[in-house]
Amino acid sequence: MYAAAPGICPRLIAFGGDEESKQKPYMISEYKEFSSLSSTSGKILARRMALELHEPKNSEAGAKGKFGFQWPTYCGATRLENGWFDTWDEAYGSLIKTLLDNLRQEGRTYSEICDLGDQVVAKYAKKVFLFSAVKLTSLFGPRILQSGNAGTLSSGEPIIFDPASYYGHNEADLPTCHVNVDSSLSIARIFGGFGAPFFEEYHKHRPKSQPVEEYEERVALYELFHYLNHTVLFGTGYAPPSISRMRRLLKFVEGKT
C-alpha cells in the first residue's frame, strides 16, 4: 500500500518471526498522530485511492499479474489463507469458501447459509459478472476500510491503517465504507460510512466498472463477505442479512442465464 500510495498508511520499517524459528512475529512501523477523518481529508483519501492505491500499474510489481496475496492475513480474528489466483472470481470465491468452512464447523446451525453460499460461489462465474474484465489493483482488503481505520494527520492529509492487504478488484474496498449512495446500498448500518462526497470524488477519478448497471449487485456480493465474517465472529444475528444477500445474488444470476 505504501509503495502504491506513499504516505497513505504508516511506513513499514521491519517485520519478522515465523513458526520455524519459534520467534514471535513482530512488526515495526512509523508512529502517526492523527484525528478523525474530516470531509476534506476524506475527499483527498478518495482521490488518492482512485488514482494511486487502485491504479493497476501500481500493482504490477507486487502481484505479477495474479490476484490474492502471498501471506495469510486476518479480518478480526478470522484467518484468511489467501494465495495466488489467475482470476478474480477464483480469488474472491476462495475468501467466501474460507468463511463457509468456518461456519460448517458449527454443525447444522448454519446449513442454510452454507448451502446458499456454495451456490453463490459456483454461480457468480466471470461470465455472469464479467469479472474477466476486472483490472488488478492494490487494495486495503475486502476486509474493512471504514471510518475506524482512517484519520487525518496534522498536515491535513488522510491516513489509513490496520489493513488486510491483497490484490483484487478496486470495488471490493468500497462496501465497508458505503452509505446510501445508490438506493439499495447501506453497509453503513454495520460500520458507518464515509459520506456521499467520498464516493462522488472517488468515482470522478475512477468510474464504476463495467457493466455499470450491475454495480449494485457487485456491492451486494462484496458486502456478503463482511456479513458472513460477522456471522463467524459474532453469531446468528448476522445470518439473516447474509442469507438475504445470497438470495438476491442467486436471483440475479437466474435472471441472466
Coordinates of C-alpha atoms in Angstrom, one line a residue:
M1 CA 0.0 0.0 0.0
Y2 CA 2.8 2.4 0.9
A3 CA 4.6 1.7 -2.4
A4 CA 1.4 2.3 -4.4
A5 CA 0.4 5.5 -2.5
P6 CA 3.3 6.8 -0.4
G7 CA 2.2 8.3 2.9
I8 CA -1.3 7.0 2.7
C9 CA -0.5 4.5 5.5
P10 CA 2.3 4.2 8.1
R11 CA 5.6 3.1 6.5
L12 CA 6.6 -0.4 7.5
I13 CA 10.2 -0.4 8.9
A14 CA 10.7 -4.0 9.8
F15 CA 8.9 -7.3 10.4
G16 CA 9.9 -10.9 11.1
G17 CA 9.3 -14.1 13.1
D18 CA 7.9 -17.3 11.9
E19 CA 6.9 -20.8 13.1
E20 CA 10.1 -22.4 12.0
S21 CA 12.4 -20.1 14.0
K22 CA 10.0 -20.1 17.0
Q23 CA 10.3 -16.4 17.1
K24 CA 7.2 -14.4 17.9
P25 CA 6.0 -12.3 15.0
Y26 CA 6.8 -8.6 15.2
M27 CA 6.2 -5.5 13.1
I28 CA 7.7 -2.0 13.4
S29 CA 6.1 0.9 11.6
E30 CA 6.0 4.6 11.7
Y31 CA 4.1 6.2 14.6
K32 CA 1.4 8.6 13.4
E33 CA -0.6 11.2 15.5
F34 CA -4.0 11.7 13.9
S35 CA -7.5 12.9 14.4
S36 CA -10.8 11.7 12.9
L37 CA -11.2 11.7 9.1
S38 CA -12.8 15.0 8.0
S39 CA -14.9 15.7 4.9
T40 CA -11.9 17.5 3.4
S41 CA -9.4 14.7 4.1
G42 CA -12.0 12.2 3.1
K43 CA -12.2 13.6 -0.3
I44 CA -8.4 13.6 -0.5
L45 CA -8.4 10.0 0.5
A46 CA -11.0 9.1 -2.1
R47 CA -8.9 10.8 -4.8
R48 CA -5.6 9.1 -3.7
M49 CA -7.3 5.7 -3.5
A50 CA -8.7 6.1 -7.0
L51 CA -5.6 7.5 -8.6
E52 CA -2.8 5.7 -6.6
L53 CA -3.9 2.8 -4.4
H54 CA -6.3 1.5 -7.0
E55 CA -4.2 2.2 -10.1
P56 CA -3.5 -1.1 -11.8
K57 CA 0.0 -0.1 -12.9
N58 CA 1.0 0.3 -9.2
S59 CA 0.2 -3.4 -8.6
E60 CA 2.2 -4.9 -11.3
A61 CA 5.4 -5.4 -9.4
G62 CA 3.9 -7.0 -6.3
A63 CA 1.2 -9.2 -7.9
K64 CA 2.9 -10.2 -11.2
G65 CA -0.5 -10.5 -12.8
K66 CA -2.1 -12.6 -10.1
F67 CA -5.0 -12.0 -7.7
G68 CA -4.7 -12.6 -4.0
F69 CA -1.8 -12.2 -1.6
Q70 CA 1.4 -14.2 -0.6
W71 CA 0.7 -14.4 3.1
P72 CA -2.2 -15.2 5.3
T73 CA -4.0 -12.1 6.8
Y74 CA -6.7 -11.6 9.4
C75 CA -10.1 -9.9 9.3
G76 CA -10.7 -9.5 13.0
A77 CA -10.0 -13.0 14.4
T78 CA -10.7 -14.7 11.1
R79 CA -7.6 -16.1 9.4
L80 CA -7.6 -15.8 5.6
E81 CA -5.1 -18.1 4.0
N82 CA -5.0 -16.1 0.7
G83 CA -2.7 -17.4 -2.0
W84 CA -2.4 -16.5 -5.7
F85 CA -5.1 -17.0 -8.3
D86 CA -5.3 -16.4 -12.1
T87 CA -8.7 -14.8 -12.0
W88 CA -10.6 -12.5 -9.6
D89 CA -13.6 -14.8 -9.3
E90 CA -11.3 -17.6 -8.1
A91 CA -9.6 -15.3 -5.6
Y92 CA -12.8 -13.9 -4.2
G93 CA -14.5 -17.3 -4.2
S94 CA -11.7 -18.6 -2.1
L95 CA -12.4 -15.9 0.6
I96 CA -16.1 -16.8 0.7
K97 CA -15.2 -20.5 0.9
T98 CA -13.0 -19.9 3.9
L99 CA -15.9 -18.3 5.8
L100 CA -18.3 -21.0 4.8
D101 CA -15.8 -23.6 6.0
N102 CA -15.7 -21.8 9.4
L103 CA -19.4 -21.9 9.6
R104 CA -19.6 -25.6 8.7
Q105 CA -17.6 -26.3 11.9
E106 CA -20.7 -25.2 13.9
G107 CA -22.7 -28.1 12.6
R108 CA -26.2 -27.7 11.3
T109 CA -26.7 -24.2 12.8
Y110 CA -25.6 -22.6 9.5
S111 CA -26.6 -25.3 7.0
E112 CA -28.8 -22.9 5.0
I113 CA -26.1 -20.3 4.8
C114 CA -23.6 -22.8 3.7
D115 CA -25.9 -24.3 1.0
L116 CA -26.7 -20.9 -0.4
G117 CA -23.0 -19.8 -0.2
D118 CA -21.9 -22.9 -2.2
Q119 CA -24.4 -21.9 -4.9
V120 CA -23.2 -18.3 -5.0
V121 CA -19.5 -19.4 -5.3
A122 CA -20.5 -21.8 -8.1
K123 CA -22.8 -19.4 -10.0
Y124 CA -21.2 -16.0 -9.8
A125 CA -18.7 -17.1 -12.5
K126 CA -17.0 -14.4 -14.6
K127 CA -19.5 -14.9 -17.5
V128 CA -22.2 -13.6 -15.1
F129 CA -20.4 -10.6 -13.5
L130 CA -17.9 -10.1 -16.4
F131 CA -15.0 -10.5 -13.9
S132 CA -12.8 -11.3 -16.8
A133 CA -12.6 -7.5 -17.3
V134 CA -11.6 -6.8 -13.8
K135 CA -8.2 -5.0 -13.5
L136 CA -5.8 -5.9 -10.8
T137 CA -5.3 -3.3 -8.1
S138 CA -3.6 -3.0 -4.8
L139 CA -6.3 -3.0 -2.0
F140 CA -6.7 -2.2 1.6
G141 CA -8.6 -5.5 1.8
P142 CA -12.1 -6.9 1.2
R143 CA -11.9 -6.5 4.8
I144 CA -12.9 -3.3 6.3
L145 CA -11.9 0.1 5.1
Q146 CA -14.1 2.1 7.3
S147 CA -14.1 5.3 9.4
G148 CA -12.5 3.5 12.3
N149 CA -9.4 2.7 10.1
A150 CA -8.9 6.2 8.7
G151 CA -7.9 9.5 10.1
T152 CA -6.4 13.0 9.4
L153 CA -2.8 13.9 10.0
S154 CA -1.8 17.4 11.3
S155 CA -0.9 18.3 7.7
G156 CA -4.5 17.7 6.7
E157 CA -3.6 14.6 4.7
P158 CA -5.5 11.4 5.3
I159 CA -4.0 8.2 6.8
I160 CA -5.4 4.6 6.7
F161 CA -4.2 1.8 8.9
D162 CA -4.9 -1.8 10.1
P163 CA -5.3 -3.3 6.6
A164 CA -5.6 -6.9 5.4
S165 CA -4.0 -6.1 2.1
Y166 CA -4.3 -8.1 -1.1
Y167 CA -4.5 -7.6 -4.9
G168 CA -8.0 -7.7 -6.4
H169 CA -10.9 -5.6 -7.7
N170 CA -11.0 -2.0 -6.6
E171 CA -14.7 -2.0 -5.9
A172 CA -14.2 -4.6 -3.1
D173 CA -12.7 -1.9 -1.0
L174 CA -15.8 0.2 -1.1
P175 CA -18.7 -1.6 0.6
T176 CA -17.4 -1.3 4.2
C177 CA -17.4 2.4 4.0
H178 CA -20.6 2.7 1.9
V179 CA -23.5 4.9 2.6
N180 CA -26.8 5.0 0.8
V181 CA -25.4 6.5 -2.4
D182 CA -27.4 4.0 -4.6
S183 CA -30.9 3.4 -3.5
S184 CA -30.4 -0.1 -2.0
L185 CA -26.9 0.2 -0.5
S186 CA -26.5 0.8 3.2
I187 CA -23.5 -1.1 4.6
A188 CA -23.2 1.9 6.9
R189 CA -25.6 0.1 9.2
I190 CA -22.7 -2.2 10.2
F191 CA -19.6 0.0 10.1
G192 CA -20.6 3.6 9.5
G193 CA -19.9 5.4 6.2
F194 CA -17.6 8.0 4.7
G195 CA -20.4 10.0 3.2
A196 CA -21.7 10.6 -0.3
P197 CA -18.9 13.2 -1.2
F198 CA -16.3 10.5 -0.7
F199 CA -17.9 8.3 -3.3
E200 CA -18.6 11.1 -5.7
E201 CA -14.9 12.1 -5.6
Y202 CA -13.7 8.5 -5.9
H203 CA -15.9 7.7 -8.9
K204 CA -15.0 11.0 -10.5
H205 CA -11.4 9.7 -10.8
R206 CA -12.2 6.0 -11.1
P207 CA -15.6 5.3 -12.7
K208 CA -17.6 2.3 -11.8
S209 CA -16.5 -0.9 -13.5
Q210 CA -18.4 -2.2 -16.5
P211 CA -21.2 -3.1 -16.7
V212 CA -22.2 -0.1 -14.6
E213 CA -25.8 -1.3 -14.3
E214 CA -24.5 -4.3 -12.3
Y215 CA -22.7 -2.1 -9.8
E216 CA -25.3 -2.7 -7.0
E217 CA -25.1 -6.4 -7.5
R218 CA -21.3 -6.4 -7.2
V219 CA -21.6 -4.3 -4.0
A220 CA -24.0 -6.8 -2.6
L221 CA -21.5 -9.6 -3.4
Y222 CA -18.7 -7.7 -1.6
E223 CA -21.0 -6.9 1.3
L224 CA -21.6 -10.6 1.6
F225 CA -18.0 -11.2 2.8
H226 CA -18.5 -8.9 5.8
Y227 CA -21.9 -10.3 6.8
L228 CA -20.5 -13.8 6.6
N229 CA -17.4 -12.9 8.6
H230 CA -19.6 -11.2 11.2
T231 CA -21.6 -14.4 11.4
V232 CA -18.4 -16.3 12.0
L233 CA -17.2 -13.8 14.7
F234 CA -20.4 -12.8 16.4
G235 CA -23.1 -15.4 15.7
T236 CA -26.5 -15.9 14.3
G237 CA -27.6 -12.2 14.4
Y238 CA -25.7 -11.6 11.1
A239 CA -27.1 -14.7 9.4
P240 CA -30.4 -13.1 8.1
P241 CA -28.6 -10.3 6.1
S242 CA -26.1 -12.9 4.8
I243 CA -29.0 -15.1 3.6
S244 CA -30.9 -12.1 2.0
R245 CA -27.8 -11.1 0.0
M246 CA -27.2 -14.6 -1.2
R247 CA -30.8 -15.0 -2.3
R248 CA -30.6 -11.6 -4.1
L249 CA -27.4 -12.7 -5.9
L250 CA -28.8 -16.1 -6.9
K251 CA -32.0 -14.4 -8.2
F252 CA -29.8 -12.0 -10.2
V253 CA -27.8 -14.9 -11.7
E254 CA -31.0 -16.8 -12.6
G255 CA -32.2 -13.8 -14.5
K256 CA -29.0 -13.7 -16.5
T257 CA -29.0 -17.3 -17.6

